[in-house]
């Protein structure tokens, strides 16, 4: 789908209609305007867990407003790779840049030295992450989960954060759930709160680590719908997922990983109808 | 039947009236002892909690030096008797340093304090820290690592992640053994009698010595310890129920179960 084909917010309507378009746009983080068109650039990323070599030189560039779906068999390194992008995992060689910042490291005489914790925390503010198991804070309400980081990390005034938080809840279809403790709710609701929580930091890039894998089948749709709208609004997204329907419909590019490498990538049309690699064909035949 | 008559039939030496008078109304000296026991226990426990959090975090630090220093701290204070530690601090360190660290009267702020009381609070607090350390560590480890990851992914620093996300959730696991630790602390204060702190036990011992009645004052002071620990058990139960309400419901033993010790082994502190 080209950028012209994206539906405007007005056309989307739906749950967000109570607030003005402009506010809604702010609430979901808006569209970042980096100096370059590249939001994330990874080159030659290598990573091992002990003797297990999980990433064997992964390079990937993701541009502004692009939606990239990472797929591949389990153990292929796709989850590890997106966890490297916000430095939840260390890398052993290669470089990852988000918005032009080298993530997690400083270069000293050509070698990578892990950056100060405070700097890494600052870099992560630009990168939203949604986890397979939601990881909502159980001691906070839905709204509390969302406003925590804006208030504590960004220093957003509480009233403003609450207003934004409520707008985000509306945005993910949970207008009246502000005061519930979300860990007692369905997985679908939890994941939607988790998405709102990540968006509250107004990130330039959203990472989704198998966001629907832990959900009951009937809840998958509601989470994918929120992700679809987010994509249509121009959020830059990297999504690890087995949801090939989502990939076909929403992704600008589908990337196939196998055994720690990217073995194939292309537009959904190309990827699903005319895969080149034998492994991709085998993978698709199993999953479709 | 008079409650004391059973004991009286067993032993002609038992003096019920003496016991009742000792317990109620309490003498001024006994009340003073009660006050000292309570505030020494509270102050020492507070020091223990603060040290325990610091030590628990140090034990999980990425810095090897910090971890090993912490290891020595826990090793020493859990590996030696607390009564030795009390004597070591009160008698040993002033001698070693050649400074009267714990004079008879100390004025801190507006507070008048006997030196022995200060030494006792410090000794019990530092000892308690070593036990709390393990409890805090277990509490932190009980929190799903995904919680810290989510906090970090939102740009929270280590300090924020711990103070806002991990430690509040660790409390659910920390509070029950912390309550047991304080219950212990209320009783362990009696060890300070050896350095002359006029707490409940020393008070009762003095009465016993002065009246040649070794039984009644000690039984009487036991009543006071029981009152303290029973009140604390009730408070602890309320705290735990409130903590349980906002997150996952935990089955809490009732007052009776706590009093007679019918508790699941998992909720207890480390073995002493």
PDB file of N, CA and C in Angstrom, chain A residues 92-139:
ATOM      1  N   UNK A  92      26.943  -8.038  19.988  1.00  0.00           N
ATOM      2  CA  UNK A  92      28.389  -8.289  20.067  1.00  0.00           C
ATOM      3  C   UNK A  92      29.157  -7.602  18.955  1.00  0.00           C
ATOM      4  N   UNK A  93      28.499  -7.412  17.829  1.00  0.00           N
ATOM      5  CA  UNK A  93      29.097  -6.515  16.841  1.00  0.00           C
ATOM      6  C   UNK A  93      28.003  -5.976  15.947  1.00  0.00           C
ATOM      7  N   UNK A  94      28.370  -5.015  15.107  1.00  0.00           N
ATOM      8  CA  UNK A  94      27.379  -4.334  14.285  1.00  0.00           C
ATOM      9  C   UNK A  94      26.961  -3.030  14.931  1.00  0.00           C
ATOM     10  N   UNK A  95      26.035  -2.364  14.278  1.00  0.00           N
ATOM     11  CA  UNK A  95      25.558  -1.067  14.778  1.00  0.00           C
ATOM     12  C   UNK A  95      24.048  -1.002  14.589  1.00  0.00           C
ATOM     13  N   UNK A  96      23.389  -0.394  15.562  1.00  0.00           N
ATOM     14  CA  UNK A  96      21.959  -0.114  15.394  1.00  0.00           C
ATOM     15  C   UNK A  96      21.747   1.373  15.660  1.00  0.00           C
ATOM     16  N   UNK A  97      21.158   2.055  14.691  1.00  0.00           N
ATOM     17  CA  UNK A  97      20.853   3.476  14.860  1.00  0.00           C
ATOM     18  C   UNK A  97      19.347   3.669  14.844  1.00  0.00           C
ATOM     19  N   UNK A  98      18.848   4.477  15.789  1.00  0.00           N
ATOM     20  CA  UNK A  98      17.450   4.892  15.717  1.00  0.00           C
ATOM     21  C   UNK A  98      17.447   6.410  15.728  1.00  0.00           C
ATOM     22  N   UNK A  99      16.801   7.002  14.744  1.00  0.00           N
ATOM     23  CA  UNK A  99      16.813   8.463  14.583  1.00  0.00           C
ATOM     24  C   UNK A  99      18.234   9.011  14.603  1.00  0.00           C
ATOM     25  N   UNK A 100      19.148   8.270  14.052  1.00  0.00           N
ATOM     26  CA  UNK A 100      20.520   8.746  13.960  1.00  0.00           C
ATOM     27  C   UNK A 100      21.377   8.515  15.194  1.00  0.00           C
ATOM     28  N   UNK A 101      20.759   8.012  16.287  1.00  0.00           N
ATOM     29  CA  UNK A 101      21.536   7.743  17.496  1.00  0.00           C
ATOM     30  C   UNK A 101      21.983   6.290  17.529  1.00  0.00           C
ATOM     31  N   UNK A 102      23.264   6.092  17.805  1.00  0.00           N
ATOM     32  CA  UNK A 102      23.762   4.736  17.999  1.00  0.00           C
ATOM     33  C   UNK A 102      23.168   4.196  19.293  1.00  0.00           C
ATOM     34  N   UNK A 103      22.471   3.069  19.197  1.00  0.00           N
ATOM     35  CA  UNK A 103      21.716   2.571  20.351  1.00  0.00           C
ATOM     36  C   UNK A 103      22.598   1.731  21.282  1.00  0.00           C
ATOM     37  N   UNK A 104      22.626   2.133  22.558  1.00  0.00           N
ATOM     38  CA  UNK A 104      23.233   1.302  23.591  1.00  0.00           C
ATOM     39  C   UNK A 104      24.731   1.415  23.742  1.00  0.00           C
ATOM     40  N   UNK A 105      25.395   2.015  22.770  1.00  0.00           N
ATOM     41  CA  UNK A 105      26.863   2.015  22.814  1.00  0.00           C
ATOM     42  C   UNK A 105      27.437   3.358  22.423  1.00  0.00           C
ATOM     43  N   UNK A 106      28.691   3.552  22.851  1.00  0.00           N
ATOM     44  CA  UNK A 106      29.506   4.641  22.334  1.00  0.00           C
ATOM     45  C   UNK A 106      30.639   4.007  21.566  1.00  0.00           C
ATOM     46  N   UNK A 107      31.088   4.689  20.559  1.00  0.00           N
ATOM     47  CA  UNK A 107      32.236   4.158  19.828  1.00  0.00           C
ATOM     48  C   UNK A 107      33.497   4.771  20.385  1.00  0.00           C
ATOM     49  N   UNK A 108      34.413   3.928  20.841  1.00  0.00           N
ATOM     50  CA  UNK A 108      35.701   4.420  21.306  1.00  0.00           C
ATOM     51  C   UNK A 108      36.781   3.705  20.530  1.00  0.00           C
ATOM     52  N   UNK A 109      37.500   4.446  19.710  1.00  0.00           N
ATOM     53  CA  UNK A 109      38.575   3.880  18.876  1.00  0.00           C
ATOM     54  C   UNK A 109      38.063   2.684  18.083  1.00  0.00           C
ATOM     55  N   UNK A 110      36.913   2.868  17.487  1.00  0.00           N
ATOM     56  CA  UNK A 110      36.376   1.828  16.622  1.00  0.00           C
ATOM     57  C   UNK A 110      35.743   0.659  17.364  1.00  0.00           C
ATOM     58  N   UNK A 111      35.814   0.702  18.720  1.00  0.00           N
ATOM     59  CA  UNK A 111      35.199  -0.398  19.464  1.00  0.00           C
ATOM     60  C   UNK A 111      33.909   0.078  20.134  1.00  0.00           C
ATOM     61  N   UNK A 112      33.008  -0.867  20.340  1.00  0.00           N
ATOM     62  CA  UNK A 112      31.752  -0.513  20.994  1.00  0.00           C
ATOM     63  C   UNK A 112      31.906  -0.632  22.505  1.00  0.00           C
ATOM     64  N   UNK A 113      31.578   0.450  23.200  1.00  0.00           N
ATOM     65  CA  UNK A 113      31.576   0.423  24.655  1.00  0.00           C
ATOM     66  C   UNK A 113      30.151   0.723  25.097  1.00  0.00           C
ATOM     67  N   UNK A 114      29.627  -0.070  26.014  1.00  0.00           N
ATOM     68  CA  UNK A 114      28.237   0.141  26.422  1.00  0.00           C
ATOM     69  C   UNK A 114      28.061   1.527  27.019  1.00  0.00           C
ATOM     70  N   UNK A 115      26.995   2.184  26.608  1.00  0.00           N
ATOM     71  CA  UNK A 115      26.739   3.561  27.014  1.00  0.00           C
ATOM     72  C   UNK A 115      26.267   3.604  28.464  1.00  0.00           C
ATOM     73  N   UNK A 116      26.246   4.822  29.015  1.00  0.00           N
ATOM     74  CA  UNK A 116      25.745   4.995  30.382  1.00  0.00           C
ATOM     75  C   UNK A 116      24.255   4.673  30.418  1.00  0.00           C
ATOM     76  N   UNK A 117      23.860   4.113  31.552  1.00  0.00           N
ATOM     77  CA  UNK A 117      22.475   3.698  31.742  1.00  0.00           C
ATOM     78  C   UNK A 117      21.502   4.853  31.453  1.00  0.00           C
ATOM     79  N   UNK A 118      21.884   6.054  31.889  1.00  0.00           N
ATOM     80  CA  UNK A 118      21.011   7.208  31.720  1.00  0.00           C
ATOM     81  C   UNK A 118      20.803   7.548  30.233  1.00  0.00           C
ATOM     82  N   UNK A 119      21.887   7.416  29.462  1.00  0.00           N
ATOM     83  CA  UNK A 119      21.779   7.702  28.034  1.00  0.00           C
ATOM     84  C   UNK A 119      20.924   6.660  27.322  1.00  0.00           C
ATOM     85  N   UNK A 120      21.109   5.410  27.737  1.00  0.00           N
ATOM     86  CA  UNK A 120      20.312   4.346  27.125  1.00  0.00           C
ATOM     87  C   UNK A 120      18.834   4.581  27.428  1.00  0.00           C
ATOM     88  N   UNK A 121      18.551   4.974  28.681  1.00  0.00           N
ATOM     89  CA  UNK A 121      17.163   5.255  29.060  1.00  0.00           C
ATOM     90  C   UNK A 121      16.587   6.361  28.178  1.00  0.00           C
ATOM     91  N   UNK A 122      17.414   7.382  27.890  1.00  0.00           N
ATOM     92  CA  UNK A 122      16.938   8.486  27.062  1.00  0.00           C
ATOM     93  C   UNK A 122      16.617   7.998  25.642  1.00  0.00           C
ATOM     94  N   UNK A 123      17.505   7.139  25.118  1.00  0.00           N
ATOM     95  CA  UNK A 123      17.273   6.618  23.770  1.00  0.00           C
ATOM     96  C   UNK A 123      15.983   5.803  23.700  1.00  0.00           C
ATOM     97  N   UNK A 124      15.716   5.074  24.767  1.00  0.00           N
ATOM     98  CA  UNK A 124      14.529   4.205  24.760  1.00  0.00           C
ATOM     99  C   UNK A 124      13.233   4.996  24.763  1.00  0.00           C
ATOM    100  N   UNK A 125      13.308   6.269  25.181  1.00  0.00           N
ATOM    101  CA  UNK A 125      12.086   7.077  25.164  1.00  0.00           C
ATOM    102  C   UNK A 125      11.526   7.225  23.754  1.00  0.00           C
ATOM    103  N   UNK A 126      12.407   7.092  22.772  1.00  0.00           N
ATOM    104  CA  UNK A 126      11.991   7.273  21.376  1.00  0.00           C
ATOM    105  C   UNK A 126      11.430   5.981  20.775  1.00  0.00           C
ATOM    106  N   UNK A 127      11.558   4.893  21.529  1.00  0.00           N
ATOM    107  CA  UNK A 127      11.243   3.588  20.957  1.00  0.00           C
ATOM    108  C   UNK A 127      10.189   2.906  21.818  1.00  0.00           C
ATOM    109  N   UNK A 128       9.000   2.768  21.298  1.00  0.00           N
ATOM    110  CA  UNK A 128       7.954   2.090  22.058  1.00  0.00           C
ATOM    111  C   UNK A 128       8.060   0.594  21.860  1.00  0.00           C
ATOM    112  N   UNK A 129       7.694  -0.165  22.895  1.00  0.00           N
ATOM    113  CA  UNK A 129       7.737  -1.610  22.712  1.00  0.00           C
ATOM    114  C   UNK A 129       6.489  -2.249  23.297  1.00  0.00           C
ATOM    115  N   UNK A 130       5.970  -3.203  22.549  1.00  0.00           N
ATOM    116  CA  UNK A 130       4.811  -3.968  23.000  1.00  0.00           C
ATOM    117  C   UNK A 130       5.247  -5.425  23.075  1.00  0.00           C
ATOM    118  N   UNK A 131       4.977  -6.042  24.221  1.00  0.00           N
ATOM    119  CA  UNK A 131       5.511  -7.363  24.497  1.00  0.00           C
ATOM    120  C   UNK A 131       4.460  -8.450  24.268  1.00  0.00           C
ATOM    121  N   UNK A 132       4.956  -9.627  24.032  1.00  0.00           N
ATOM    122  CA  UNK A 132       4.064 -10.771  23.859  1.00  0.00           C
ATOM    123  C   UNK A 132       3.162 -10.961  25.084  1.00  0.00           C
ATOM    124  N   UNK A 133       3.764 -10.847  26.275  1.00  0.00           N
ATOM    125  CA  UNK A 133       2.995 -11.082  27.498  1.00  0.00           C
ATOM    126  C   UNK A 133       2.555  -9.779  28.159  1.00  0.00           C
ATOM    127  N   UNK A 134       2.391  -8.737  27.405  1.00  0.00           N
ATOM    128  CA  UNK A 134       1.841  -7.431  27.815  1.00  0.00           C
ATOM    129  C   UNK A 134       2.734  -6.687  28.809  1.00  0.00           C
ATOM    130  N   UNK A 135       3.111  -7.382  29.904  1.00  0.00           N
ATOM    131  CA  UNK A 135       3.945  -6.752  30.935  1.00  0.00           C
ATOM    132  C   UNK A 135       3.365  -5.450  31.462  1.00  0.00           C
ATOM    133  N   UNK A 136       2.061  -5.424  31.653  1.00  0.00           N
ATOM    134  CA  UNK A 136       1.459  -4.257  32.304  1.00  0.00           C
ATOM    135  C   UNK A 136       1.838  -4.271  33.777  1.00  0.00           C
ATOM    136  N   UNK A 137       1.845  -3.073  34.380  1.00  0.00           N
ATOM    137  CA  UNK A 137       2.192  -2.989  35.791  1.00  0.00           C
ATOM    138  C   UNK A 137       0.947  -3.335  36.616  1.00  0.00           C
ATOM    139  N   UNK A 138       0.972  -4.448  37.343  1.00  0.00           N
ATOM    140  CA  UNK A 138      -0.255  -4.912  37.996  1.00  0.00           C
ATOM    141  C   UNK A 138      -0.690  -4.049  39.169  1.00  0.00           C
ATOM    142  N   UNK A 139       0.217  -3.230  39.692  1.00  0.00           N
ATOM    143  CA  UNK A 139      -0.143  -2.409  40.847  1.00  0.00           C
ATOM    144  C   UNK A 139      -0.678  -1.047  40.427  1.00  0.00           C
TER     145      UNK A 139
END
